[in-house]
């Protein structure tokens, strides 16, 4: 792909997301979602490899169905209420349908099935965009309509997402699929919290984006396709091997890292609202997720991976040159890892946003 074309596509993706974030009219909001989806598709299938094209088609079909449901719900809502404003209260059926449509875009249960396959089929950087930036637009739509959404339905979807995300990642050896199931589980936590506190949900999404970006960037740099590859990082760069451990354990809400502290904010909002049963299921699902997080961090600290076939990095694929030269990826990585490590210090800053 030519560089100018790539820049135009990236600008279109960012533009579509900001249209959704700043829109107060349902039609312009839908246009922003479509611009965002259509602009990301050529980026996902860059190189036109069969697996990438397959993942791009899956992503296009899922997003098209979700956008079509949202548009039909909005038309029906405008027919009954004679208003296209986003803040207009929704009907019960419209509320249920738009919750399912947003859940399909976010990868929530029962519409989570497409997300691990799509992330596995694309590269690490594309998977990072799908797991972080592409969540912003549908999440903002959920925040817009949260007053009209049935919190019990949203909580049920979130709880099952956390359980499925933890259960689905247990038997995985592909790093991208593990991170995809991790994303499903984290979105369950965020969506369960946003029903009771939109500010807390937004802060949790911000922290998830920071910590998840650091793990994806390290995995992209060393091309860590499987857990066996993760076990070889310590041979080449001990610092980044430690970075994987910090980032993964922060995603796994292990104290005293920042991911653990931010979950206390979620539990505080849920318990103050009387959602004790939901909180119990969320904690149980997090224990399932913590198992494969610990497995990834344990493998990244091994010197010899316990496997018969040795999986070594190709020396041509490693970019050891340019040490000491700051890059955008390195700066983002250092920032994400520092936030994960210094959770006790940075926690008051993010709590002040609530």
XYZ file of C-alpha atoms in Angstrom:
354
model
C 0.000 0.000 0.000
C 1.323 3.429 -0.935
C 2.231 5.645 1.992
C -0.078 8.502 0.964
C -3.025 6.094 0.651
C -2.231 4.655 4.076
C -2.120 8.143 5.613
C -5.479 9.036 4.059
C -7.018 5.835 5.448
C -5.629 6.455 8.925
C -6.944 10.031 8.893
C -10.351 8.714 7.790
C -10.404 6.203 10.665
C -9.595 8.930 13.168
C -12.081 11.315 11.542
C -14.907 8.755 11.681
C -14.269 8.121 15.370
C -14.271 11.827 16.221
C -17.493 12.307 14.248
C -19.118 9.691 16.494
C -17.646 11.236 19.645
C -18.915 14.737 18.773
C -22.259 13.845 17.214
C -25.657 14.654 18.715
C -27.683 13.462 15.711
C -28.300 9.792 15.000
C -27.694 10.032 11.268
C -24.297 11.743 11.552
C -23.392 9.239 14.272
C -24.209 6.369 11.916
C -22.194 8.041 9.134
C -19.204 8.290 11.480
C -19.457 4.580 12.303
C -19.569 3.689 8.609
C -16.627 5.948 7.696
C -14.619 4.375 10.502
C -15.466 0.819 9.379
C -14.883 1.342 5.651
C -11.573 3.111 6.262
C -10.130 0.385 8.488
C -10.887 -2.454 6.035
C -8.058 -1.735 3.513
C -5.646 -1.423 6.435
C -6.683 -4.805 7.817
C -6.238 -6.628 4.513
C -2.934 -4.928 3.626
C -0.786 -7.239 1.535
C -3.885 -9.149 0.434
C -2.875 -12.337 2.169
C -5.708 -14.913 2.207
C -5.954 -14.997 6.015
C -6.041 -11.204 6.251
C -8.681 -10.939 3.535
C -10.794 -13.538 5.333
C -10.539 -11.628 8.619
C -11.369 -8.355 6.863
C -14.493 -9.871 5.287
C -15.599 -11.226 8.668
C -15.049 -7.838 10.265
C -16.929 -6.082 7.470
C -19.942 -8.410 7.733
C -20.156 -8.099 11.503
C -19.839 -4.318 11.501
C -22.322 -3.978 8.624
C -24.960 -6.032 10.430
C -24.432 -4.015 13.605
C -24.629 -0.666 11.772
C -27.751 -1.816 9.900
C -29.456 -2.731 13.171
C -28.540 0.644 14.666
C -29.880 2.502 11.604
C -33.167 0.578 11.627
C -33.616 1.145 15.352
C -32.951 4.854 14.884
C -35.479 5.100 12.032
C -38.136 3.357 14.124
C -37.319 5.569 17.081
C -37.584 8.718 14.909
C -40.916 7.495 13.564
C -42.406 7.221 17.054
C -40.734 10.195 18.740
C -40.276 12.533 15.716
C -36.725 13.285 16.863
C -33.244 12.320 15.640
C -31.481 13.543 18.781
C -29.180 11.032 20.469
C -30.376 11.961 23.950
C -34.007 11.078 23.182
C -35.283 8.232 25.435
C -35.501 4.903 23.617
C -38.368 2.442 23.520
C -37.915 -0.907 25.268
C -37.513 -2.881 22.049
C -35.228 -0.227 20.580
C -33.140 -0.260 23.756
C -32.712 -4.039 23.610
C -31.803 -4.056 19.912
C -29.307 -1.233 20.181
C -27.694 -2.929 23.200
C -27.195 -6.098 21.154
C -25.889 -4.071 18.187
C -23.342 -2.249 20.351
C -22.409 -5.563 21.974
C -21.771 -6.967 18.502
C -19.416 -4.099 17.723
C -17.625 -4.358 21.067
C -17.359 -8.144 20.984
C -19.572 -8.814 24.008
C -21.331 -12.118 24.671
C -23.207 -13.601 22.775
C -21.667 -11.718 19.822
C -18.042 -12.332 20.780
C -17.371 -15.236 18.402
C -15.950 -13.099 15.574
C -13.391 -11.137 17.576
C -10.721 -13.833 18.336
C -10.802 -15.092 14.726
C -10.405 -11.607 13.281
C -7.556 -10.651 15.650
C -5.796 -13.954 14.936
C -5.990 -13.367 11.183
C -4.461 -9.882 11.124
C -1.115 -8.549 12.328
C -0.294 -7.404 15.835
C -0.622 -3.699 15.078
C -3.968 -4.229 13.337
C -5.091 -6.336 16.298
C -4.039 -3.523 18.612
C -6.193 -1.068 16.666
C -9.177 -3.452 16.770
C -8.747 -4.011 20.514
C -8.328 -0.357 21.459
C -9.168 2.417 19.000
C -12.066 0.626 17.305
C -13.757 0.261 20.700
C -14.017 4.016 21.229
C -16.838 4.762 18.785
C -19.289 2.004 19.856
C -18.431 2.612 23.506
C -19.299 6.280 23.122
C -22.654 5.269 21.602
C -23.258 3.078 24.652
C -22.483 6.024 26.942
C -24.923 8.214 24.971
C -27.834 5.784 25.421
C -26.917 4.388 28.849
C -29.882 6.123 30.510
C -32.290 4.251 28.213
C -30.540 0.856 28.382
C -31.780 -1.893 30.678
C -28.926 -2.235 33.160
C -29.869 -5.822 33.993
C -29.502 -6.918 30.368
C -26.203 -5.085 30.020
C -24.912 -6.597 33.266
C -25.838 -10.111 32.099
C -23.994 -9.603 28.813
C -20.995 -8.218 30.687
C -20.868 -11.086 33.204
C -21.045 -13.746 30.485
C -18.373 -11.858 28.526
C -16.009 -11.974 31.504
C -16.673 -15.684 32.032
C -16.354 -16.555 28.329
C -13.228 -14.401 27.983
C -11.587 -16.183 30.914
C -12.753 -19.645 29.867
C -11.867 -19.215 26.191
C -8.304 -18.155 26.869
C -7.437 -21.128 29.084
C -6.663 -23.576 26.279
C -5.051 -21.123 23.850
C -1.414 -21.144 22.806
C -1.664 -18.354 20.193
C -0.720 -15.016 21.714
C -3.142 -13.012 19.571
C -6.078 -15.220 20.547
C -5.127 -14.926 24.213
C -5.098 -11.133 23.915
C -8.413 -11.257 22.019
C -10.142 -13.244 24.780
C -8.537 -10.875 27.254
C -10.182 -7.992 25.397
C -13.574 -9.724 25.593
C -13.192 -10.121 29.360
C -12.052 -6.531 29.900
C -14.911 -5.133 27.860
C -17.230 -7.123 30.116
C -15.768 -5.378 33.152
C -16.006 -1.960 31.509
C -19.586 -2.405 30.293
C -20.736 -3.707 33.677
C -19.329 -0.571 35.293
C -20.550 2.003 32.781
C -24.174 1.159 33.631
C -23.648 2.583 37.115
C -20.924 5.175 36.495
C -20.068 6.414 33.021
C -16.967 8.243 34.268
C -15.581 5.094 35.904
C -16.210 3.114 32.715
C -14.370 5.704 30.615
C -11.387 5.696 32.989
C -11.274 1.886 32.898
C -11.302 1.941 29.094
C -8.446 4.466 29.082
C -6.339 2.325 31.420
C -7.071 -0.808 29.401
C -5.923 0.934 26.209
C -2.646 1.998 27.852
C -1.745 -1.389 29.325
C -2.942 -3.416 26.331
C -0.966 -1.247 23.909
C 2.315 -1.986 25.669
C 1.774 -5.763 25.465
C 0.766 -5.638 21.799
C 3.764 -3.475 20.870
C 6.262 -5.850 22.483
C 4.557 -8.844 20.862
C 4.675 -7.058 17.503
C 8.358 -6.191 17.794
C 9.399 -9.797 18.482
C 6.595 -11.408 16.449
C 5.422 -13.498 19.396
C 2.944 -15.784 17.686
C 2.815 -18.563 20.290
C 3.703 -19.083 23.924
C 6.855 -20.890 22.787
C 8.013 -17.669 21.115
C 7.280 -15.768 24.325
C 9.736 -18.017 26.133
C 12.561 -16.822 23.843
C 12.285 -13.082 24.486
C 14.585 -13.234 27.522
C 17.405 -14.469 25.265
C 17.439 -11.230 23.289
C 16.135 -8.494 25.553
C 15.686 -8.979 29.283
C 14.129 -5.549 29.698
C 11.331 -6.200 27.237
C 10.821 -9.661 28.675
C 10.225 -7.955 32.015
C 7.966 -5.499 30.206
C 5.775 -8.355 28.987
C 5.525 -9.652 32.551
C 4.508 -6.220 33.877
C 1.989 -5.562 31.119
C 0.378 -8.994 31.299
C 0.173 -9.001 35.084
C -1.356 -5.529 34.974
C -3.993 -6.851 32.574
C -4.456 -9.759 34.954
C -5.298 -7.362 37.826
C -2.458 -8.576 40.024
C -1.536 -6.215 42.884
C 0.032 -3.693 43.218
C -0.081 -2.955 39.474
C -2.500 -0.428 38.073
C -4.932 -2.905 36.553
C -5.615 -4.261 40.026
C -6.321 -0.840 41.492
C -8.691 0.248 38.745
C -10.833 -2.874 39.282
C -11.440 -1.638 42.812
C -13.146 1.388 41.299
C -15.422 -0.944 39.339
C -16.225 -3.086 42.379
C -16.898 0.045 44.436
C -19.453 1.275 41.884
C -21.115 -2.140 41.669
C -21.269 -2.773 45.416
C -22.609 0.714 46.145
C -25.392 -0.020 43.652
C -26.230 -3.325 45.351
C -24.936 -5.557 42.545
C -23.288 -8.103 44.823
C -24.060 -11.114 42.611
C -22.668 -9.402 39.513
C -19.504 -8.486 41.408
C -19.037 -12.102 42.500
C -19.299 -13.410 38.948
C -16.899 -10.746 37.680
C -14.298 -11.680 40.283
C -14.706 -15.380 39.430
C -14.216 -14.613 35.741
C -11.108 -12.579 36.554
C -9.633 -15.582 38.358
C -10.070 -17.624 35.178
C -8.341 -14.911 33.163
C -5.561 -14.635 35.731
C -4.594 -18.264 35.045
C -3.563 -17.684 31.438
C -2.076 -14.273 32.273
C 0.205 -16.004 34.753
C 1.014 -18.652 32.158
C 2.117 -15.991 29.650
C 4.201 -14.141 32.237
C 5.747 -17.408 33.466
C 6.716 -18.435 29.940
C 8.236 -15.031 29.222
C 10.596 -15.440 32.183
C 11.766 -18.958 31.236
C 15.184 -19.531 29.700
C 14.182 -22.849 28.129
C 10.587 -23.392 27.113
C 9.442 -26.933 28.083
C 8.772 -28.157 24.570
C 10.449 -30.712 22.323
C 10.745 -28.503 19.239
C 12.899 -25.429 19.734
C 11.305 -22.277 18.400
C 14.013 -19.673 17.843
C 13.809 -16.196 16.419
C 15.312 -15.610 13.007
C 18.313 -13.369 13.400
C 17.277 -11.390 10.321
C 13.899 -10.587 11.862
C 15.330 -8.971 14.953
C 15.921 -5.261 14.791
C 18.807 -4.768 17.156
C 20.069 -1.724 15.349
C 19.285 1.761 16.460
C 19.656 1.085 20.161
C 19.328 4.268 22.134
C 17.445 6.050 19.352
C 13.991 7.052 20.637
C 11.080 5.973 18.472
C 7.333 6.566 18.716
C 6.765 2.883 19.507
C 9.430 2.972 22.230
C 7.999 6.093 23.839
C 4.467 4.661 23.878
C 5.820 1.413 25.258
C 7.754 3.106 28.054
C 4.732 5.209 28.972
C 2.392 2.207 29.075
C 4.763 0.124 31.158
C 5.469 2.970 33.556
C 1.738 3.426 34.168
C 1.373 -0.318 34.732
C 4.328 -0.395 37.134
C 3.632 2.831 39.000
C -0.021 2.097 39.645
C 0.122 3.188 43.267
C 1.548 6.568 42.221
C -0.652 7.253 39.183
C -3.862 5.927 40.729
C -4.921 9.267 42.355
C -4.489 11.050 39.018
C -6.981 8.794 37.274
C -9.359 8.673 40.231
C -9.550 12.462 40.017
C -11.171 12.000 36.600
C -14.159 10.212 38.150
